[in-house]
Short mmCIF file of C-alpha atoms in Angstrom, two decimals:
data_model
loop_
_atom_site.label_atom_id
_atom_site.label_comp_id
_atom_site.label_asym_id
_atom_site.label_seq_id
_atom_site.Cartn_x
_atom_site.Cartn_y
_atom_site.Cartn_z
CA UNK W 1164 111.17 105.16 99.66
CA UNK W 1165 108.51 104.59 102.20
CA UNK W 1166 109.25 106.01 105.57
CA UNK W 1167 108.69 104.22 108.91
CA UNK W 1168 107.12 100.99 109.91
CA UNK W 1169 103.59 102.09 109.65
CA UNK W 1170 104.11 103.20 106.13
CA UNK W 1171 105.46 99.78 105.35
CA UNK W 1172 102.54 97.90 107.02
CA UNK W 1173 100.16 100.17 105.09
CA UNK W 1174 101.97 99.28 101.82
CA UNK W 1175 101.85 95.56 102.62
CA UNK W 1176 98.23 95.71 103.58
CA UNK W 1177 97.46 97.80 100.42
CA UNK W 1178 98.96 94.84 98.23
CA UNK W 1179 97.13 92.04 100.24
CA UNK W 1180 93.89 93.80 100.11
CA UNK W 1181 94.26 94.52 96.45
CA UNK W 1182 95.05 90.89 95.55
CA UNK W 1183 92.15 89.68 97.68
CA UNK W 1184 89.60 92.09 96.13
CA UNK W 1185 91.02 91.23 92.68
CA UNK W 1186 90.50 87.58 93.18
CA UNK W 1187 87.02 88.06 94.40
CA UNK W 1188 86.22 90.48 91.50
CA UNK W 1189 86.89 87.56 88.99
CA UNK W 1190 84.77 85.12 91.03
CA UNK W 1191 82.02 87.76 91.10
CA UNK W 1192 82.13 88.42 87.43
CA UNK W 1193 81.83 84.68 86.78
CA UNK W 1194 78.85 84.22 89.22
CA UNK W 1195 77.08 87.22 87.76
CA UNK W 1196 77.45 85.59 84.34
CA UNK W 1197 75.25 82.84 85.56
CA UNK W 1198 72.41 85.29 85.03
CA UNK W 1199 72.65 84.39 81.42
CA UNK W 1200 72.18 80.65 82.30
CA UNK W 1201 68.85 81.35 83.92
CA UNK W 1202 67.22 81.65 87.32
CA UNK W 1203 68.01 78.10 88.46
CA UNK W 1204 71.76 78.39 87.80
CA UNK W 1205 72.03 81.94 89.37
CA UNK W 1206 69.95 81.26 92.44
CA UNK W 1207 71.83 77.95 93.09
CA UNK W 1208 75.13 79.77 93.20
CA UNK W 1209 74.27 83.14 94.67
CA UNK W 1210 72.34 81.78 97.74
CA UNK W 1211 75.74 80.53 98.76
CA UNK W 1212 76.59 83.92 99.73
CA UNK W 1213 74.10 83.70 102.67
CA UNK W 1214 76.04 80.77 104.28
CA UNK W 1215 77.48 81.76 107.76
CA UNK W 1216 81.06 80.91 106.87
CA UNK W 1217 80.84 82.88 103.63
CA UNK W 1218 79.50 85.94 105.53
CA UNK W 1219 82.78 85.91 107.45
CA UNK W 1220 84.69 86.10 104.16
CA UNK W 1221 82.29 88.87 102.99
CA UNK W 1222 83.05 90.97 106.12
CA UNK W 1223 86.76 90.53 105.30
CA UNK W 1224 86.18 91.52 101.71
CA UNK W 1225 84.27 94.57 102.96
CA UNK W 1226 87.28 95.50 105.21
CA UNK W 1227 89.68 94.94 102.33
CA UNK W 1228 87.75 97.17 99.88
CA UNK W 1229 87.46 99.83 102.58
CA UNK W 1230 91.05 99.84 103.61
CA UNK W 1231 92.29 99.73 99.95
CA UNK W 1232 89.96 102.59 99.15
CA UNK W 1233 90.94 104.82 102.11
CA UNK W 1234 94.67 104.18 101.74
CA UNK W 1235 94.43 104.61 98.04
CA UNK W 1236 92.91 108.13 98.80
CA UNK W 1237 95.75 108.78 101.20
CA UNK W 1238 98.21 107.88 98.36
CA UNK W 1239 96.50 110.31 96.00
CA UNK W 1240 96.51 113.11 98.58
CA UNK W 1241 100.24 112.49 99.12
CA UNK W 1242 100.93 112.64 95.31
CA UNK W 1243 98.88 115.79 94.85
CA UNK W 1244 100.17 117.73 97.88
CA UNK W 1245 103.67 116.65 98.80
CA UNK W 1246 103.59 116.92 102.59
CA UNK W 1247 106.10 116.69 105.35
CA UNK W 1248 106.88 113.31 106.87
CA UNK W 1249 105.08 114.31 110.05
CA UNK W 1250 101.92 115.06 108.04
CA UNK W 1251 102.25 111.60 106.32
CA UNK W 1252 102.20 109.91 109.57
CA UNK W 1253 99.11 111.82 110.73
CA UNK W 1254 97.34 110.96 107.49
CA UNK W 1255 97.89 107.32 108.16
CA UNK W 1256 96.14 107.72 111.52
CA UNK W 1257 93.23 109.46 109.74
CA UNK W 1258 92.91 106.41 107.45
CA UNK W 1259 93.11 104.00 110.47
CA UNK W 1260 90.44 105.95 112.29
CA UNK W 1261 88.08 106.12 109.38
CA UNK W 1262 88.58 102.41 108.80
CA UNK W 1263 87.54 101.41 112.27
CA UNK W 1264 84.63 103.92 112.33
CA UNK W 1265 83.19 102.57 109.01
CA UNK W 1266 84.23 98.93 109.39
CA UNK W 1267 82.67 98.27 112.77
CA UNK W 1268 79.06 98.88 111.75
CA UNK W 1269 79.67 97.41 108.24
CA UNK W 1270 81.01 94.08 109.78
CA UNK W 1271 78.03 94.11 112.29
CA UNK W 1272 75.60 94.41 109.37
CA UNK W 1273 77.08 91.62 107.43
CA UNK W 1274 77.61 89.41 110.30
CA UNK W 1275 74.17 90.19 112.11
CA UNK W 1276 72.58 86.85 111.15
CA UNK W 1277 75.28 84.99 112.89
CA UNK W 1278 74.69 86.79 116.19
CA UNK W 1279 71.02 86.18 115.98
CA UNK W 1280 71.55 82.44 115.45
CA UNK W 1281 71.01 81.04 112.07
CA UNK W 1282 67.39 79.78 112.05
CA UNK B 1286 111.17 112.43 86.36
CA UNK B 1287 113.26 112.28 89.26
CA UNK B 1288 112.29 112.26 92.89
CA UNK B 1289 110.61 115.45 94.23
CA UNK B 1290 112.06 117.13 97.22
CA UNK B 1291 109.12 116.24 99.56
CA UNK B 1292 106.57 113.53 99.40
CA UNK B 1293 106.67 110.18 97.58
CA UNK B 1294 108.82 109.38 94.59
CA UNK B 1295 106.88 110.29 91.46
CA UNK B 1296 106.16 107.65 88.65
CA UNK B 1297 109.02 107.34 86.31
CA UNK B 1298 109.96 105.38 83.30
CA UNK B 1299 108.17 104.78 80.19
CA UNK B 1300 105.20 106.80 78.83
CA UNK B 1301 103.06 103.68 79.33
CA UNK B 1302 104.02 103.55 83.01
CA UNK B 1303 103.22 107.25 83.32
CA UNK B 1304 99.80 106.70 81.96
CA UNK B 1305 99.27 103.51 84.04
CA UNK B 1306 100.28 105.50 87.18
CA UNK B 1307 97.75 108.16 86.27
CA UNK B 1308 95.13 105.66 85.58
CA UNK B 1309 95.42 103.92 88.94
CA UNK B 1310 94.83 107.37 90.72
CA UNK B 1311 91.86 108.48 88.51
CA UNK B 1312 90.14 105.06 88.47
CA UNK B 1313 90.88 104.60 92.14
CA UNK B 1314 89.15 107.71 93.19
CA UNK B 1315 86.17 106.87 90.90
CA UNK B 1316 86.12 103.27 92.35
CA UNK B 1317 85.86 104.53 95.86
CA UNK B 1318 82.51 106.03 94.83
CA UNK B 1319 81.51 103.13 92.52
CA UNK B 1320 82.59 100.24 94.67
CA UNK B 1321 81.51 101.65 98.11
CA UNK B 1322 78.09 102.44 96.39
CA UNK B 1323 77.75 98.90 95.19
CA UNK B 1324 78.58 97.58 98.65
CA UNK B 1325 76.14 99.77 100.28
CA UNK B 1326 73.43 98.93 97.76
CA UNK B 1327 74.03 95.16 98.13
CA UNK B 1328 74.66 94.94 101.90
CA UNK B 1329 72.62 97.83 103.34
CA UNK B 1330 69.83 98.60 101.01
CA UNK B 1331 69.20 94.83 100.09
CA UNK B 1332 71.37 92.39 102.11
CA UNK B 1333 72.57 89.18 100.64
CA UNK B 1334 69.77 87.14 102.08
CA UNK B 1335 67.48 89.04 99.46
CA UNK B 1336 69.64 88.81 96.47
CA UNK B 1337 68.40 86.36 93.95
CA UNK B 1338 67.61 86.23 90.18
CA UNK B 1339 64.28 88.02 90.50
CA UNK B 1340 65.74 90.90 92.39
CA UNK B 1341 68.56 91.42 89.93
CA UNK B 1342 66.32 91.02 87.00
CA UNK B 1343 64.02 93.82 88.29
CA UNK B 1344 66.94 96.00 89.03
CA UNK B 1345 68.25 95.68 85.47
CA UNK B 1346 64.69 96.10 83.75
CA UNK B 1347 63.22 99.33 82.45
CA UNK B 1348 64.66 102.84 82.27
CA UNK B 1349 66.24 102.57 85.83
CA UNK B 1350 67.73 99.28 84.56
CA UNK B 1351 69.56 101.09 81.79
CA UNK B 1352 71.05 103.55 84.39
CA UNK B 1353 72.15 100.54 86.61
CA UNK B 1354 73.76 98.68 83.59
CA UNK B 1355 75.66 101.84 82.75
CA UNK B 1356 76.78 102.09 86.48
CA UNK B 1357 77.68 98.38 86.60
CA UNK B 1358 79.58 98.64 83.26
CA UNK B 1359 81.59 101.49 84.60
CA UNK B 1360 82.36 99.53 87.81
CA UNK B 1361 83.18 96.41 85.76
CA UNK B 1362 85.54 98.22 83.41
CA UNK B 1363 87.29 100.37 86.05
CA UNK B 1364 87.67 97.76 88.67
CA UNK B 1365 88.97 95.04 86.25
CA UNK B 1366 91.55 97.30 84.61
CA UNK B 1367 92.59 98.70 88.00
CA UNK B 1368 92.86 95.22 89.54
CA UNK B 1369 94.78 93.77 86.52
CA UNK B 1370 97.18 96.61 86.18
CA UNK B 1371 97.85 96.17 89.93
CA UNK B 1372 98.49 92.55 89.44
CA UNK B 1373 100.80 93.34 86.54
CA UNK B 1374 102.87 95.69 88.74
CA UNK B 1375 103.07 93.04 91.58
CA UNK B 1376 104.02 90.23 89.08
CA UNK B 1377 106.52 92.58 87.40
CA UNK B 1378 108.30 92.98 90.82
CA UNK B 1379 108.22 89.43 92.04
CA UNK B 1380 108.61 87.15 89.02
CA UNK B 1381 112.37 87.06 88.59
CA UNK B 1382 112.66 85.21 85.13
CA UNK B 1383 112.13 87.47 82.22
CA UNK B 1384 110.30 84.65 80.47
CA UNK B 1385 107.90 83.94 83.25
CA UNK B 1386 107.36 87.60 83.66
CA UNK B 1387 106.17 87.68 79.91
CA UNK B 1388 104.04 84.54 80.40
CA UNK B 1389 102.39 86.13 83.45
CA UNK B 1390 101.76 89.41 81.68
CA UNK B 1391 100.12 87.64 78.96
CA UNK B 1392 97.97 85.62 81.37
CA UNK B 1393 96.84 88.99 82.91
CA UNK B 1394 95.91 90.37 79.51
CA UNK B 1395 94.04 87.22 78.47
CA UNK B 1396 92.25 87.09 81.86
CA UNK B 1397 91.31 90.73 81.42
CA UNK B 1398 89.94 90.18 77.95
CA UNK B 1399 87.94 87.01 79.09
CA UNK B 1400 86.35 88.52 82.11
CA UNK B 1401 85.69 91.81 80.44
CA UNK B 1402 83.78 89.98 77.74
CA UNK B 1403 81.85 87.81 80.31
CA UNK B 1404 80.92 90.84 82.36
CA UNK B 1405 79.95 93.00 79.48
CA UNK B 1406 78.03 90.00 77.91
CA UNK B 1407 75.61 90.13 81.00
CA UNK B 1408 75.16 93.91 81.02
CA UNK B 1409 74.52 94.12 77.24
CA UNK B 1410 72.72 90.82 76.56
CA UNK B 1411 70.80 89.95 79.82
CA UNK B 1412 67.04 89.77 79.10
CA UNK B 1413 65.37 88.56 82.29
CA UNK B 1414 63.00 85.71 82.18
CA UNK B 1415 60.38 87.14 84.76
CA UNK B 1416 58.55 84.59 86.77
#
């Protein structure tokens, strides 16, 4: 099975982030369908995404998508090229490093209006 | 299909599970490009403070609009199937009773059909009322 605590943590995070993104996907398909109801309906709902509290959720969502994608690529690499356990561990650190490098600016971008004070 | 000497256990079981296993990898790699691209477009190129009906309407109009509809349709289809198959696997592991497992599986299938229809309806039928 999965070796080591880091592997187990990645496995749990993969599931949690997957469930979170799946739930948002359904919400997002529904809000996009409001396009068919006309501008008033669509704009009333979609401007909701600008609210400060919702932006925090959006940053979390971006983090979930990013982690799920990077960790998923790690799983594909491990399936295609069976590696030694030591290399598995290193690959997990690559995922963690890439996550931090991409997530920091992404979160800043999404949360920027909060730092500037909502006017 | 047993366990290989090194690396992770391979998918085992029915033919269906084997295809599901392969689909999750192929769609997953495609989704890294499609979903990351979608996030960059919405949060970096535009930003949520700019997104409204008029912006979406102009994005989905004209020849470029056709291309974006194809992009969005691919994203919709792969993301939905990937997400629902993931939920199916999780429910299959955690729902103990066989009957509730069957019920939850049907819920996933019905949700998939409903949301696929909803998303596809927008991409096929949306004709903007431009202000």
